[in-house]
Amino acid sequence: LVAGTRFADMPLEKVITESAGKEPKIFNNAAQTWNHTFFWNCLRPPQSASKPSGEIAQRIDSDLGGMAKFGEDFANAAINTFGSGWAWVADKGGKLEIMSTSNADNPLTKGATPILTIDVWEHAYYVDYENRRPEFVKAVIDKLLNWDFAAKQLAAAKGSR
């Protein structure tokens, strides 16, 4: 799709931000590639217990009201995303936010840096959870979030400001 276009030599993130709202075929393919790759990095094996620590833990407390409120709000964003989409934790202007996007959209198009995501397209959970999206979301939040990856994303967000 990008061969011979102005997008051909751009980094994927730039393709996403530059094609959003202008080139839907390019945007949808670029953003979904990026979103899915990011999602896989947000997961860890369930047996490798992990909890947020350091700055990411501090920011969850200060920006999102602590781990319990974070878990509830992140779950609600994922569960209540209409149709297919994503729930995100993103850094926007130095503050963590929870947001939801539909289809291929992501925080990059909103001037924010993604920290974590949950894929709530049916293909992400239907084989194991059928139509029980809330159970899938709870399993991801409680057992699968890769806090080391989130910490690296937060550090990158700080470095880009």
Coordinates of C-alpha atoms in Angstrom, one line a residue:
L1 CA 0.0 0.0 0.0
V2 CA 2.8 2.4 0.7
A3 CA 5.3 1.6 -2.1
G4 CA 5.9 4.7 -4.2
T5 CA 4.0 7.0 -1.7
R6 CA 5.3 9.5 0.8
F7 CA 4.7 6.9 3.5
A8 CA 7.2 4.4 2.0
D9 CA 10.2 5.3 4.1
M10 CA 8.4 6.6 7.2
P11 CA 8.6 4.8 10.6
L12 CA 5.3 3.0 11.3
E13 CA 4.2 5.4 14.0
K14 CA 4.7 8.3 11.6
V15 CA 2.6 6.5 8.9
I16 CA -0.2 6.1 11.5
T17 CA -0.2 9.7 12.5
E18 CA 0.2 11.1 9.0
S19 CA -2.4 8.8 7.4
A20 CA -5.1 9.1 10.1
G21 CA -8.2 10.7 8.7
K22 CA -6.7 11.0 5.3
E23 CA -5.7 7.6 3.9
P24 CA -8.0 5.0 5.5
K25 CA -6.5 1.9 3.8
I26 CA -3.0 2.8 4.8
F27 CA -4.1 3.9 8.2
N28 CA -6.1 0.8 9.0
N29 CA -3.4 -1.6 8.0
A30 CA -0.5 0.4 9.6
A31 CA -2.4 1.0 12.8
Q32 CA -3.7 -2.6 13.2
T33 CA -0.2 -3.9 12.6
W34 CA 1.2 -1.5 15.3
N35 CA -1.7 -2.1 17.7
H36 CA -1.4 -5.9 17.6
T37 CA 2.4 -5.9 18.0
F38 CA 2.1 -3.5 20.9
F39 CA -0.6 -5.7 22.5
W40 CA 1.5 -8.8 22.3
N41 CA 4.3 -6.9 24.1
C42 CA 1.8 -5.8 26.8
L43 CA 1.4 -9.5 27.8
R44 CA 3.6 -11.8 29.8
P45 CA 3.3 -15.5 30.7
P46 CA 0.8 -15.9 33.6
Q47 CA 3.3 -17.9 35.6
S48 CA 5.8 -15.0 35.7
A49 CA 4.1 -12.9 38.4
S50 CA 4.6 -9.2 37.9
K51 CA 3.4 -6.1 39.7
P52 CA 4.0 -2.5 38.8
S53 CA 6.9 -0.9 40.6
G54 CA 8.9 2.3 40.5
E55 CA 7.6 5.2 38.5
I56 CA 4.8 3.3 36.8
A57 CA 3.4 2.3 40.2
Q58 CA 3.8 5.9 41.5
R59 CA 2.0 7.3 38.4
I60 CA -0.8 4.8 38.8
D61 CA -1.3 6.0 42.3
S62 CA -1.1 9.7 41.5
D63 CA -2.7 9.8 38.1
L64 CA -5.2 7.0 38.2
G65 CA -6.2 6.7 41.8
G66 CA -4.2 3.5 42.8
M67 CA -4.2 0.0 41.6
A68 CA -7.8 -0.9 42.5
K69 CA -9.2 2.1 40.8
F70 CA -6.9 1.6 37.8
G71 CA -8.0 -2.0 37.4
E72 CA -11.7 -1.1 37.6
D73 CA -11.4 1.9 35.2
F74 CA -9.2 0.0 32.7
A75 CA -11.6 -3.0 32.8
N76 CA -14.6 -0.7 32.3
A77 CA -12.9 1.0 29.3
A78 CA -12.2 -2.4 27.7
I79 CA -15.6 -3.9 28.5
N80 CA -17.6 -0.9 27.4
T81 CA -15.8 -0.3 24.2
F82 CA -18.6 -0.6 21.6
G83 CA -17.9 -3.2 19.0
S84 CA -14.2 -3.8 18.1
G85 CA -11.4 -1.7 19.5
W86 CA -8.9 -1.2 22.2
A87 CA -8.6 0.0 25.8
W88 CA -5.4 1.9 26.5
V89 CA -3.3 3.4 29.3
A90 CA -1.5 6.3 27.7
D91 CA 0.7 9.2 28.8
K92 CA -0.7 12.5 27.5
G93 CA 1.2 15.6 28.5
G94 CA 2.9 13.9 31.5
K95 CA -0.2 12.4 32.9
L96 CA -1.5 8.8 32.6
E97 CA -5.0 8.4 31.1
I98 CA -7.2 5.5 30.4
M99 CA -8.9 5.7 27.0
S100 CA -10.8 3.6 24.5
T101 CA -10.5 3.6 20.8
S102 CA -12.6 1.9 18.1
N103 CA -11.3 -0.2 15.2
A104 CA -7.7 0.7 14.3
D105 CA -7.4 4.0 16.2
N106 CA -4.9 4.4 19.0
P107 CA -3.5 7.1 21.3
L108 CA -0.8 8.1 18.8
T109 CA -3.5 9.9 16.8
K110 CA -4.5 11.8 19.9
G111 CA -1.0 13.1 20.8
A112 CA -0.5 10.5 23.5
T113 CA 2.0 7.8 24.1
P114 CA 0.6 4.3 24.6
I115 CA 1.8 2.5 27.8
L116 CA -0.5 -0.6 27.8
T117 CA -3.4 -1.9 25.8
I118 CA -6.1 -4.6 25.8
D119 CA -7.4 -5.8 22.5
V120 CA -11.2 -6.1 22.6
W121 CA -11.8 -7.3 19.1
E122 CA -13.6 -10.6 19.3
H123 CA -10.7 -12.4 17.8
A124 CA -8.6 -11.6 20.9
Y125 CA -10.9 -13.6 23.2
Y126 CA -13.6 -15.6 21.5
V127 CA -11.8 -18.9 21.3
D128 CA -11.2 -19.1 25.0
Y129 CA -14.0 -16.8 26.4
E130 CA -16.7 -16.9 23.7
N131 CA -18.8 -13.7 24.3
R132 CA -17.5 -13.3 27.9
R133 CA -15.4 -10.1 27.3
P134 CA -15.4 -9.1 31.0
E135 CA -13.7 -12.4 32.0
F136 CA -11.1 -12.0 29.3
V137 CA -10.4 -8.4 30.4
K138 CA -10.1 -9.5 34.1
A139 CA -7.7 -12.2 33.2
V140 CA -5.5 -9.8 31.2
I141 CA -5.5 -7.2 34.0
D142 CA -5.0 -9.6 36.9
K143 CA -2.6 -12.1 35.3
L144 CA -1.1 -11.0 32.0
L145 CA 0.0 -7.4 32.0
N146 CA 3.7 -6.9 31.4
W147 CA 4.7 -4.2 33.8
D148 CA 8.3 -4.2 32.7
F149 CA 7.1 -3.3 29.2
A150 CA 4.8 -0.6 30.6
A151 CA 7.7 0.9 32.5
K152 CA 9.8 1.0 29.4
Q153 CA 7.0 2.7 27.5
L154 CA 6.6 5.3 30.3
A155 CA 10.3 6.0 30.2
A156 CA 10.1 6.5 26.4
A157 CA 7.2 8.8 26.9
K158 CA 9.2 10.9 29.3
G159 CA 12.1 11.0 26.9
S160 CA 10.0 12.2 24.0
R161 CA 8.5 15.2 25.9

